[in-house]
């Protein structure tokens, strides 16, 4: 059973591994720990029978949310876990009466682009050479609440 919970200390080690598996420039254990102390951070973890399966990280700004991290372990993909994380994030953002959620995604990351489109995010812009390692443009996407 998939359960969505707030990120806590006990999840940090697994999330550090998840970052390493997914990204060329992964967030470190220290960076993730810092988010636990940040009152403007909203990080949610998906647990599959108490085991970390994925997570979403978001910064709360004055009028919206800005997603910084989304990842699911390879062996847990294709089961709707990212959708569940984004759905719960929407609920939390709505509770705070914010207007939108925004994010960047690599132009080549078709699974993620499809995920965001399915969750009703709209393409609102292109950021040239936004990413390093490898260099790539970012699509800017926004979900209007
Ligand atoms: C992108 C990612 C988070 C999706 O997680 P997931 O739990 O497998 O996604 P879901 O099962 O919730 O899929 C939801 C929708 O996303 C899209 N999608 C997911 N995986 C896909 C794939 N491999 N190819 C195409 N579309 C895909 C589909 O539209 C899917 O809906 P469907 O199952 O009805 O077709 C996951 O692939 C991942 O961790 N990738 C590496 C990290 C990453 O790129 N993060 C995003 C950074 S912006």
Coordinates of C-alpha atoms and ligand atoms in Angstrom, one line a residue:
X1 CA 0.0 0.0 0.0
X2 CA 1.3 3.5 -0.9
X3 CA 1.2 6.1 1.8
X4 CA 2.3 9.7 1.4
X5 CA 3.9 11.3 4.5
X6 CA 6.0 14.4 5.3
X7 CA 9.7 13.9 4.9
X8 CA 11.5 13.1 8.1
X9 CA 15.0 12.2 9.3
X10 CA 14.4 8.5 8.9
X11 CA 13.9 8.9 5.1
X12 CA 17.1 11.0 4.4
X13 CA 19.5 8.1 3.7
X14 CA 17.2 6.4 1.2
X15 CA 16.4 9.7 -0.5
X16 CA 20.1 10.4 -0.9
X17 CA 20.5 7.0 -2.7
X18 CA 17.4 7.9 -4.8
X19 CA 19.0 11.2 -5.8
X20 CA 22.2 9.4 -6.8
X21 CA 20.3 6.9 -8.9
X22 CA 18.3 9.6 -10.7
X23 CA 20.4 12.7 -11.3
X24 CA 23.8 13.7 -12.6
X25 CA 24.1 16.4 -9.9
X26 CA 22.3 14.7 -7.0
X27 CA 21.2 16.5 -3.8
X28 CA 23.4 15.4 -0.9
X29 CA 22.4 14.1 2.5
X30 CA 23.3 17.4 4.0
X31 CA 21.1 19.4 1.5
X32 CA 18.1 17.1 2.2
X33 CA 18.6 17.5 6.0
X34 CA 18.7 21.3 5.6
X35 CA 15.2 21.1 4.1
X36 CA 13.9 19.6 7.3
X37 CA 14.8 22.9 9.1
X38 CA 13.4 25.1 6.3
X39 CA 10.0 26.4 7.2
X40 CA 9.3 27.2 3.5
X41 CA 10.0 23.6 2.4
X42 CA 7.3 21.1 1.7
X43 CA 8.8 17.6 1.1
X44 CA 6.6 14.6 0.8
X45 CA 7.7 10.9 0.7
X46 CA 5.8 8.0 -0.8
X47 CA 6.2 4.8 1.3
X48 CA 5.4 1.4 -0.1
X49 CA 4.8 -0.8 2.9
X50 CA 6.9 1.5 5.0
X51 CA 9.8 1.5 2.5
X52 CA 10.8 4.7 0.7
X53 CA 9.6 4.6 -2.9
X54 CA 9.8 8.2 -4.1
X55 CA 9.5 11.8 -3.1
X56 CA 8.6 15.3 -4.2
X57 CA 10.2 18.5 -2.8
X58 CA 8.6 22.0 -3.1
X59 CA 9.5 25.5 -1.9
X60 CA 6.7 27.7 -0.8
X61 CA 6.9 31.3 -2.1
X62 CA 4.6 34.2 -1.4
X63 CA 2.0 33.1 -4.0
X64 CA 2.9 29.6 -5.2
X65 CA 4.9 26.5 -4.9
X66 CA 8.1 25.7 -6.8
X67 CA 9.0 22.0 -7.2
X68 CA 12.7 21.3 -6.8
X69 CA 12.7 17.5 -6.7
X70 CA 10.6 14.6 -8.0
X71 CA 11.9 11.0 -8.2
X72 CA 10.7 7.4 -7.8
X73 CA 13.0 4.4 -7.5
X74 CA 13.4 2.6 -10.8
X75 CA 11.8 -0.7 -9.5
X76 CA 8.8 1.3 -8.3
X77 CA 8.0 3.3 -11.5
X78 CA 4.9 3.0 -13.6
X79 CA 2.7 2.3 -10.6
X80 CA 1.2 5.8 -10.2
X81 CA 3.4 6.8 -7.3
X82 CA 4.6 10.1 -8.8
X83 CA 1.0 11.0 -9.6
X84 CA 0.0 10.3 -6.0
X85 CA 2.8 12.5 -4.7
X86 CA 1.8 15.4 -7.0
X87 CA -1.9 15.0 -6.1
X88 CA -1.1 15.2 -2.4
X89 CA 1.2 18.2 -3.1
X90 CA -1.7 19.9 -4.9
X91 CA -3.9 19.4 -1.8
X92 CA -1.3 20.8 0.5
X93 CA -0.7 23.8 -1.7
X94 CA -4.5 24.4 -2.0
X95 CA -4.8 24.4 1.8
X96 CA -2.3 27.2 1.9
X97 CA -4.4 29.2 -0.5
X98 CA -1.6 29.5 -3.1
X99 CA -2.3 30.2 -6.8
X100 CA 0.0 27.9 -8.7
X101 CA 2.8 25.3 -8.7
X102 CA 5.7 25.7 -11.1
X103 CA 8.8 23.6 -12.1
X104 CA 11.4 23.1 -14.8
X105 CA 12.0 19.9 -16.6
X106 CA 14.7 18.8 -19.2
X107 CA 13.3 18.9 -22.7
X108 CA 14.5 15.3 -23.2
X109 CA 12.7 14.0 -20.1
X110 CA 9.6 12.5 -21.7
X111 CA 8.4 10.4 -18.7
X112 CA 8.4 13.5 -16.5
X113 CA 6.9 15.8 -19.1
X114 CA 4.1 13.3 -19.7
X115 CA 3.6 13.0 -15.9
X116 CA 3.2 16.8 -15.5
X117 CA 0.9 17.1 -18.5
X118 CA -1.3 14.3 -17.1
X119 CA -1.5 16.3 -13.8
X120 CA -2.6 19.3 -15.9
X121 CA 0.6 21.3 -15.8
X122 CA 0.9 23.6 -18.8
X123 CA 4.0 24.5 -20.8
X124 CA 4.6 28.2 -20.2
X125 CA 8.1 28.8 -21.3
X126 CA 11.6 27.6 -22.3
X127 CA 14.8 28.4 -20.3
X128 CA 17.7 28.1 -22.7
X129 CA 20.7 26.1 -21.4
X130 CA 19.1 26.0 -17.9
X131 CA 20.8 22.7 -17.1
X132 CA 24.5 21.7 -16.9
X133 CA 26.0 18.2 -16.9
X134 CA 24.7 17.7 -19.6
X135 CA 23.8 21.1 -20.9
X136 CA 20.1 21.2 -21.9
X137 CA 17.1 23.6 -22.2
X138 CA 14.4 23.4 -19.6
X139 CA 10.7 23.6 -20.2
X140 CA 8.9 25.7 -17.6
X141 CA 5.6 24.2 -16.6
X142 CA 2.9 25.6 -14.3
X143 CA -0.2 24.1 -12.7
X144 CA -2.8 26.8 -12.0
X145 CA -4.9 26.0 -8.9
Ligands
LIG1 C1 9.3 10.9 -13.9 C2 9.1 9.9 -12.7 C3 9.1 10.6 -11.4 C4 7.7 9.2 -12.9 O1 7.4 8.4 -11.8 P1 6.3 7.2 -11.8 O2 5.9 6.9 -10.4 O3 6.9 6.1 -12.6 O4 5.1 7.9 -12.6 P2 3.6 7.4 -12.6 O5 3.6 5.9 -12.6 O6 2.9 8.1 -11.6 O7 3.1 7.8 -14.1 C5 2.2 8.9 -14.3 C6 2.3 9.3 -15.7 O8 3.6 9.8 -16.1 C7 3.9 9.4 -17.5 N1 5.0 8.5 -17.5 C8 5.6 7.9 -16.4 N2 6.6 7.1 -16.8 C9 6.7 7.2 -18.2 C10 7.5 6.6 -19.2 N3 8.5 5.8 -18.9 N4 7.3 7.0 -20.5 C11 6.4 7.9 -20.8 N5 5.5 8.4 -19.9 C12 5.7 8.1 -18.6 C13 2.6 8.8 -18.0 O9 1.8 9.8 -18.5 C14 2.0 8.2 -16.7 O10 0.6 8.0 -16.8 P3 0.1 6.5 -17.4 O11 0.7 5.5 -16.5 O12 -1.4 6.7 -17.4 O13 0.6 6.4 -18.8 C15 10.1 8.8 -12.7 O14 10.3 8.2 -14.0 C16 11.5 9.2 -12.2 O15 11.8 9.1 -11.0 N6 12.4 9.6 -13.2 C17 13.8 10.0 -12.8 C18 13.8 11.3 -12.1 C19 13.2 12.4 -12.9 O16 13.4 12.6 -14.1 N7 12.4 13.3 -12.2 C20 11.8 14.5 -12.8 C21 12.7 15.6 -12.8 S1 11.9 17.1 -13.5

